[in-house]
Amino acid sequence: MPDLYHTFRKGHRIMVQVQSSWFPLTDRNPQVFTDIPYAKPEDFKPATEQIFHQKDAAFGVEVQVMPQP
């Protein structure tokens, strides 16, 4: 995530996206082993993302709230 110290106003919501590519920040990911500069539209395949979790190995997103000045 390139953004640090982002401010969310009261009532705003955030969304977490899980993806296998940083496009459009960096290069596209066709999800197959191919030469990306020469990839044709039909070379690009959809990706299935999975999040593995267990009760004893919990994880999450930490959001810190700063006090009002």
mmCIF file of N, CA and C in Angstrom:
data_model
loop_
_atom_site.group_PDB
_atom_site.id
_atom_site.type_symbol
_atom_site.label_atom_id
_atom_site.label_comp_id
_atom_site.label_asym_id
_atom_site.label_seq_id
_atom_site.Cartn_x
_atom_site.Cartn_y
_atom_site.Cartn_z
ATOM 1 N N MET A 1 0.839 -1.175 0.000
ATOM 2 C CA MET A 1 0.000 0.000 0.000
ATOM 3 C C MET A 1 0.887 1.242 0.000
ATOM 4 N N PRO A 2 0.816 2.049 -1.007
ATOM 5 C CA PRO A 2 1.665 3.233 -1.066
ATOM 6 C C PRO A 2 1.176 4.385 -0.201
ATOM 7 N N ASP A 3 -0.037 4.339 0.284
ATOM 8 C CA ASP A 3 -0.605 5.458 1.038
ATOM 9 C C ASP A 3 -0.373 5.267 2.536
ATOM 10 N N LEU A 4 0.163 6.278 3.186
ATOM 11 C CA LEU A 4 0.357 6.269 4.636
ATOM 12 C C LEU A 4 -0.341 7.485 5.232
ATOM 13 N N TYR A 5 -0.801 7.341 6.453
ATOM 14 C CA TYR A 5 -1.421 8.436 7.194
ATOM 15 C C TYR A 5 -2.595 9.057 6.445
ATOM 16 N N HIS A 6 -3.412 8.212 5.886
ATOM 17 C CA HIS A 6 -4.595 8.702 5.186
ATOM 18 C C HIS A 6 -5.656 9.090 6.217
ATOM 19 N N THR A 7 -6.379 10.142 5.946
ATOM 20 C CA THR A 7 -7.419 10.610 6.859
ATOM 21 C C THR A 7 -8.796 10.254 6.299
ATOM 22 N N PHE A 8 -9.572 9.569 7.125
ATOM 23 C CA PHE A 8 -10.955 9.256 6.755
ATOM 24 C C PHE A 8 -11.866 10.134 7.597
ATOM 25 N N ARG A 9 -12.788 10.777 6.966
ATOM 26 C CA ARG A 9 -13.726 11.621 7.701
ATOM 27 C C ARG A 9 -14.773 10.769 8.398
ATOM 28 N N LYS A 10 -15.382 11.321 9.406
ATOM 29 C CA LYS A 10 -16.397 10.623 10.185
ATOM 30 C C LYS A 10 -17.503 10.122 9.257
ATOM 31 N N GLY A 11 -17.851 8.843 9.424
ATOM 32 C CA GLY A 11 -18.906 8.243 8.624
ATOM 33 C C GLY A 11 -18.424 7.571 7.356
ATOM 34 N N HIS A 12 -17.170 7.826 6.965
ATOM 35 C CA HIS A 12 -16.654 7.183 5.763
ATOM 36 C C HIS A 12 -16.343 5.718 6.040
ATOM 37 N N ARG A 13 -16.320 4.921 5.004
ATOM 38 C CA ARG A 13 -16.032 3.492 5.116
ATOM 39 C C ARG A 13 -14.781 3.172 4.305
ATOM 40 N N ILE A 14 -14.112 2.103 4.699
ATOM 41 C CA ILE A 14 -12.965 1.649 3.927
ATOM 42 C C ILE A 14 -13.244 0.243 3.406
ATOM 43 N N MET A 15 -12.552 -0.132 2.329
ATOM 44 C CA MET A 15 -12.698 -1.457 1.745
ATOM 45 C C MET A 15 -11.296 -2.013 1.534
ATOM 46 N N VAL A 16 -11.113 -3.287 1.829
ATOM 47 C CA VAL A 16 -9.837 -3.955 1.607
ATOM 48 C C VAL A 16 -9.981 -4.819 0.361
ATOM 49 N N GLN A 17 -9.074 -4.643 -0.591
ATOM 50 C CA GLN A 17 -9.083 -5.438 -1.809
ATOM 51 C C GLN A 17 -7.884 -6.373 -1.788
ATOM 52 N N VAL A 18 -8.107 -7.623 -2.151
ATOM 53 C CA VAL A 18 -7.036 -8.607 -2.276
ATOM 54 C C VAL A 18 -6.860 -8.870 -3.757
ATOM 55 N N GLN A 19 -5.637 -8.664 -4.241
ATOM 56 C CA GLN A 19 -5.399 -8.842 -5.670
ATOM 57 C C GLN A 19 -3.990 -9.379 -5.890
ATOM 58 N N SER A 20 -3.771 -9.973 -7.048
ATOM 59 C CA SER A 20 -2.474 -10.569 -7.352
ATOM 60 C C SER A 20 -1.643 -9.677 -8.263
ATOM 61 N N SER A 21 -2.030 -8.450 -8.404
ATOM 62 C CA SER A 21 -1.325 -7.536 -9.292
ATOM 63 C C SER A 21 -1.370 -6.133 -8.706
ATOM 64 N N TRP A 22 -0.389 -5.342 -9.033
ATOM 65 C CA TRP A 22 -0.395 -3.945 -8.617
ATOM 66 C C TRP A 22 -0.865 -3.034 -9.748
ATOM 67 N N PHE A 23 -1.439 -3.607 -10.786
ATOM 68 C CA PHE A 23 -1.926 -2.797 -11.894
ATOM 69 C C PHE A 23 -3.048 -1.887 -11.406
ATOM 70 N N PRO A 24 -3.066 -0.631 -11.708
ATOM 71 C CA PRO A 24 -2.263 0.093 -12.676
ATOM 72 C C PRO A 24 -1.011 0.741 -12.095
ATOM 73 N N LEU A 25 -0.650 0.474 -10.818
ATOM 74 C CA LEU A 25 0.545 1.093 -10.249
ATOM 75 C C LEU A 25 1.814 0.575 -10.908
ATOM 76 N N THR A 26 1.842 -0.712 -11.237
ATOM 77 C CA THR A 26 2.989 -1.294 -11.937
ATOM 78 C C THR A 26 2.470 -2.122 -13.102
ATOM 79 N N ASP A 27 3.219 -3.096 -13.507
ATOM 80 C CA ASP A 27 2.885 -3.876 -14.693
ATOM 81 C C ASP A 27 1.648 -4.752 -14.501
ATOM 82 N N ARG A 28 0.988 -5.076 -15.574
ATOM 83 C CA ARG A 28 -0.161 -5.979 -15.549
ATOM 84 C C ARG A 28 0.298 -7.402 -15.265
ATOM 85 N N ASN A 29 -0.594 -8.227 -14.755
ATOM 86 C CA ASN A 29 -0.299 -9.618 -14.461
ATOM 87 C C ASN A 29 -1.298 -10.492 -15.207
ATOM 88 N N PRO A 30 -0.846 -11.216 -16.253
ATOM 89 C CA PRO A 30 -1.789 -12.038 -17.014
ATOM 90 C C PRO A 30 -2.189 -13.330 -16.292
ATOM 91 N N GLN A 31 -1.597 -13.616 -15.130
ATOM 92 C CA GLN A 31 -1.910 -14.809 -14.330
ATOM 93 C C GLN A 31 -1.423 -16.095 -14.972
ATOM 94 N N VAL A 32 -0.626 -16.010 -16.026
ATOM 95 C CA VAL A 32 -0.018 -17.184 -16.652
ATOM 96 C C VAL A 32 1.439 -16.821 -16.962
ATOM 97 N N PHE A 33 2.266 -17.846 -17.157
ATOM 98 C CA PHE A 33 3.665 -17.604 -17.498
ATOM 99 C C PHE A 33 3.765 -17.282 -18.977
ATOM 100 N N THR A 34 3.967 -16.010 -19.257
ATOM 101 C CA THR A 34 4.089 -15.550 -20.635
ATOM 102 C C THR A 34 4.947 -14.293 -20.633
ATOM 103 N N ASP A 35 5.426 -13.919 -21.790
ATOM 104 C CA ASP A 35 6.215 -12.706 -21.934
ATOM 105 C C ASP A 35 5.246 -11.519 -21.929
ATOM 106 N N ILE A 36 5.160 -10.794 -20.846
ATOM 107 C CA ILE A 36 4.128 -9.760 -20.667
ATOM 108 C C ILE A 36 4.118 -8.733 -21.803
ATOM 109 N N PRO A 37 5.263 -8.233 -22.266
ATOM 110 C CA PRO A 37 5.184 -7.246 -23.355
ATOM 111 C C PRO A 37 4.536 -7.785 -24.635
ATOM 112 N N TYR A 38 4.574 -9.117 -24.808
ATOM 113 C CA TYR A 38 4.012 -9.711 -26.020
ATOM 114 C C TYR A 38 2.686 -10.428 -25.764
ATOM 115 N N ALA A 39 2.135 -10.270 -24.583
ATOM 116 C CA ALA A 39 0.881 -10.964 -24.237
ATOM 117 C C ALA A 39 -0.278 -10.404 -25.059
ATOM 118 N N LYS A 40 -1.068 -11.312 -25.572
ATOM 119 C CA LYS A 40 -2.258 -10.936 -26.333
ATOM 120 C C LYS A 40 -3.458 -10.925 -25.375
ATOM 121 N N PRO A 41 -4.529 -10.259 -25.716
ATOM 122 C CA PRO A 41 -5.695 -10.210 -24.819
ATOM 123 C C PRO A 41 -6.166 -11.591 -24.373
ATOM 124 N N GLU A 42 -6.094 -12.589 -25.247
ATOM 125 C CA GLU A 42 -6.553 -13.928 -24.870
ATOM 126 C C GLU A 42 -5.584 -14.645 -23.921
ATOM 127 N N ASP A 43 -4.366 -14.101 -23.732
ATOM 128 C CA ASP A 43 -3.410 -14.683 -22.774
ATOM 129 C C ASP A 43 -3.783 -14.367 -21.326
ATOM 130 N N PHE A 44 -4.566 -13.328 -21.117
ATOM 131 C CA PHE A 44 -4.919 -12.912 -19.762
ATOM 132 C C PHE A 44 -6.046 -13.778 -19.220
ATOM 133 N N LYS A 45 -5.836 -14.336 -18.035
ATOM 134 C CA LYS A 45 -6.805 -15.227 -17.403
ATOM 135 C C LYS A 45 -7.243 -14.632 -16.068
ATOM 136 N N PRO A 46 -8.485 -14.847 -15.655
ATOM 137 C CA PRO A 46 -8.924 -14.362 -14.341
ATOM 138 C C PRO A 46 -8.207 -15.136 -13.229
ATOM 139 N N ALA A 47 -7.950 -14.462 -12.140
ATOM 140 C CA ALA A 47 -7.288 -15.086 -10.987
ATOM 141 C C ALA A 47 -8.311 -15.338 -9.890
ATOM 142 N N THR A 48 -8.095 -16.404 -9.156
ATOM 143 C CA THR A 48 -8.918 -16.703 -7.986
ATOM 144 C C THR A 48 -8.059 -16.463 -6.755
ATOM 145 N N GLU A 49 -8.452 -15.523 -5.927
ATOM 146 C CA GLU A 49 -7.703 -15.202 -4.719
ATOM 147 C C GLU A 49 -8.323 -15.932 -3.538
ATOM 148 N N GLN A 50 -7.487 -16.444 -2.660
ATOM 149 C CA GLN A 50 -7.967 -17.132 -1.469
ATOM 150 C C GLN A 50 -7.257 -16.570 -0.250
ATOM 151 N N ILE A 51 -7.982 -16.466 0.827
ATOM 152 C CA ILE A 51 -7.398 -16.068 2.109
ATOM 153 C C ILE A 51 -7.563 -17.255 3.041
ATOM 154 N N PHE A 52 -6.441 -17.834 3.442
ATOM 155 C CA PHE A 52 -6.465 -18.975 4.341
ATOM 156 C C PHE A 52 -6.409 -18.458 5.775
ATOM 157 N N HIS A 53 -7.226 -19.006 6.642
ATOM 158 C CA HIS A 53 -7.247 -18.538 8.022
ATOM 159 C C HIS A 53 -7.568 -19.692 8.957
ATOM 160 N N GLN A 54 -7.143 -19.526 10.203
ATOM 161 C CA GLN A 54 -7.408 -20.496 11.258
ATOM 162 C C GLN A 54 -7.732 -19.729 12.525
ATOM 163 N N LYS A 55 -8.461 -20.359 13.428
ATOM 164 C CA LYS A 55 -8.806 -19.697 14.680
ATOM 165 C C LYS A 55 -7.567 -19.303 15.476
ATOM 166 N N ASP A 56 -6.548 -20.182 15.491
ATOM 167 C CA ASP A 56 -5.360 -19.917 16.296
ATOM 168 C C ASP A 56 -4.307 -19.093 15.555
ATOM 169 N N ALA A 57 -4.584 -18.675 14.341
ATOM 170 C CA ALA A 57 -3.646 -17.858 13.568
ATOM 171 C C ALA A 57 -4.397 -16.687 12.948
ATOM 172 N N ALA A 58 -5.042 -15.926 13.790
ATOM 173 C CA ALA A 58 -5.871 -14.821 13.308
ATOM 174 C C ALA A 58 -5.006 -13.688 12.736
ATOM 175 N N PHE A 59 -5.570 -12.964 11.813
ATOM 176 C CA PHE A 59 -4.921 -11.790 11.257
ATOM 177 C C PHE A 59 -6.001 -10.746 11.000
ATOM 178 N N GLY A 60 -5.572 -9.539 10.742
ATOM 179 C CA GLY A 60 -6.550 -8.493 10.494
ATOM 180 C C GLY A 60 -5.888 -7.236 9.976
ATOM 181 N N VAL A 61 -6.654 -6.218 9.856
ATOM 182 C CA VAL A 61 -6.173 -4.910 9.434
ATOM 183 C C VAL A 61 -6.250 -3.994 10.634
ATOM 184 N N GLU A 62 -5.138 -3.369 10.954
ATOM 185 C CA GLU A 62 -5.097 -2.474 12.113
ATOM 186 C C GLU A 62 -5.247 -1.032 11.646
ATOM 187 N N VAL A 63 -6.196 -0.345 12.206
ATOM 188 C CA VAL A 63 -6.420 1.066 11.895
ATOM 189 C C VAL A 63 -6.275 1.843 13.181
ATOM 190 N N GLN A 64 -5.308 2.736 13.211
ATOM 191 C CA GLN A 64 -5.096 3.541 14.407
ATOM 192 C C GLN A 64 -5.881 4.839 14.310
ATOM 193 N N VAL A 65 -6.465 5.220 15.411
ATOM 194 C CA VAL A 65 -7.238 6.452 15.463
ATOM 195 C C VAL A 65 -6.431 7.476 16.241
ATOM 196 N N MET A 66 -6.179 8.606 15.617
ATOM 197 C CA MET A 66 -5.407 9.659 16.270
ATOM 198 C C MET A 66 -6.346 10.581 17.020
ATOM 199 N N PRO A 67 -5.930 11.048 18.181
ATOM 200 C CA PRO A 67 -6.778 11.973 18.933
ATOM 201 C C PRO A 67 -6.889 13.325 18.226
ATOM 202 N N GLN A 68 -7.981 14.008 18.489
ATOM 203 C CA GLN A 68 -8.172 15.344 17.932
ATOM 204 C C GLN A 68 -7.118 16.292 18.506
ATOM 205 N N PRO A 69 -6.586 17.183 17.687
ATOM 206 C CA PRO A 69 -5.576 18.148 18.205
ATOM 207 C C PRO A 69 -6.198 19.168 19.138
#
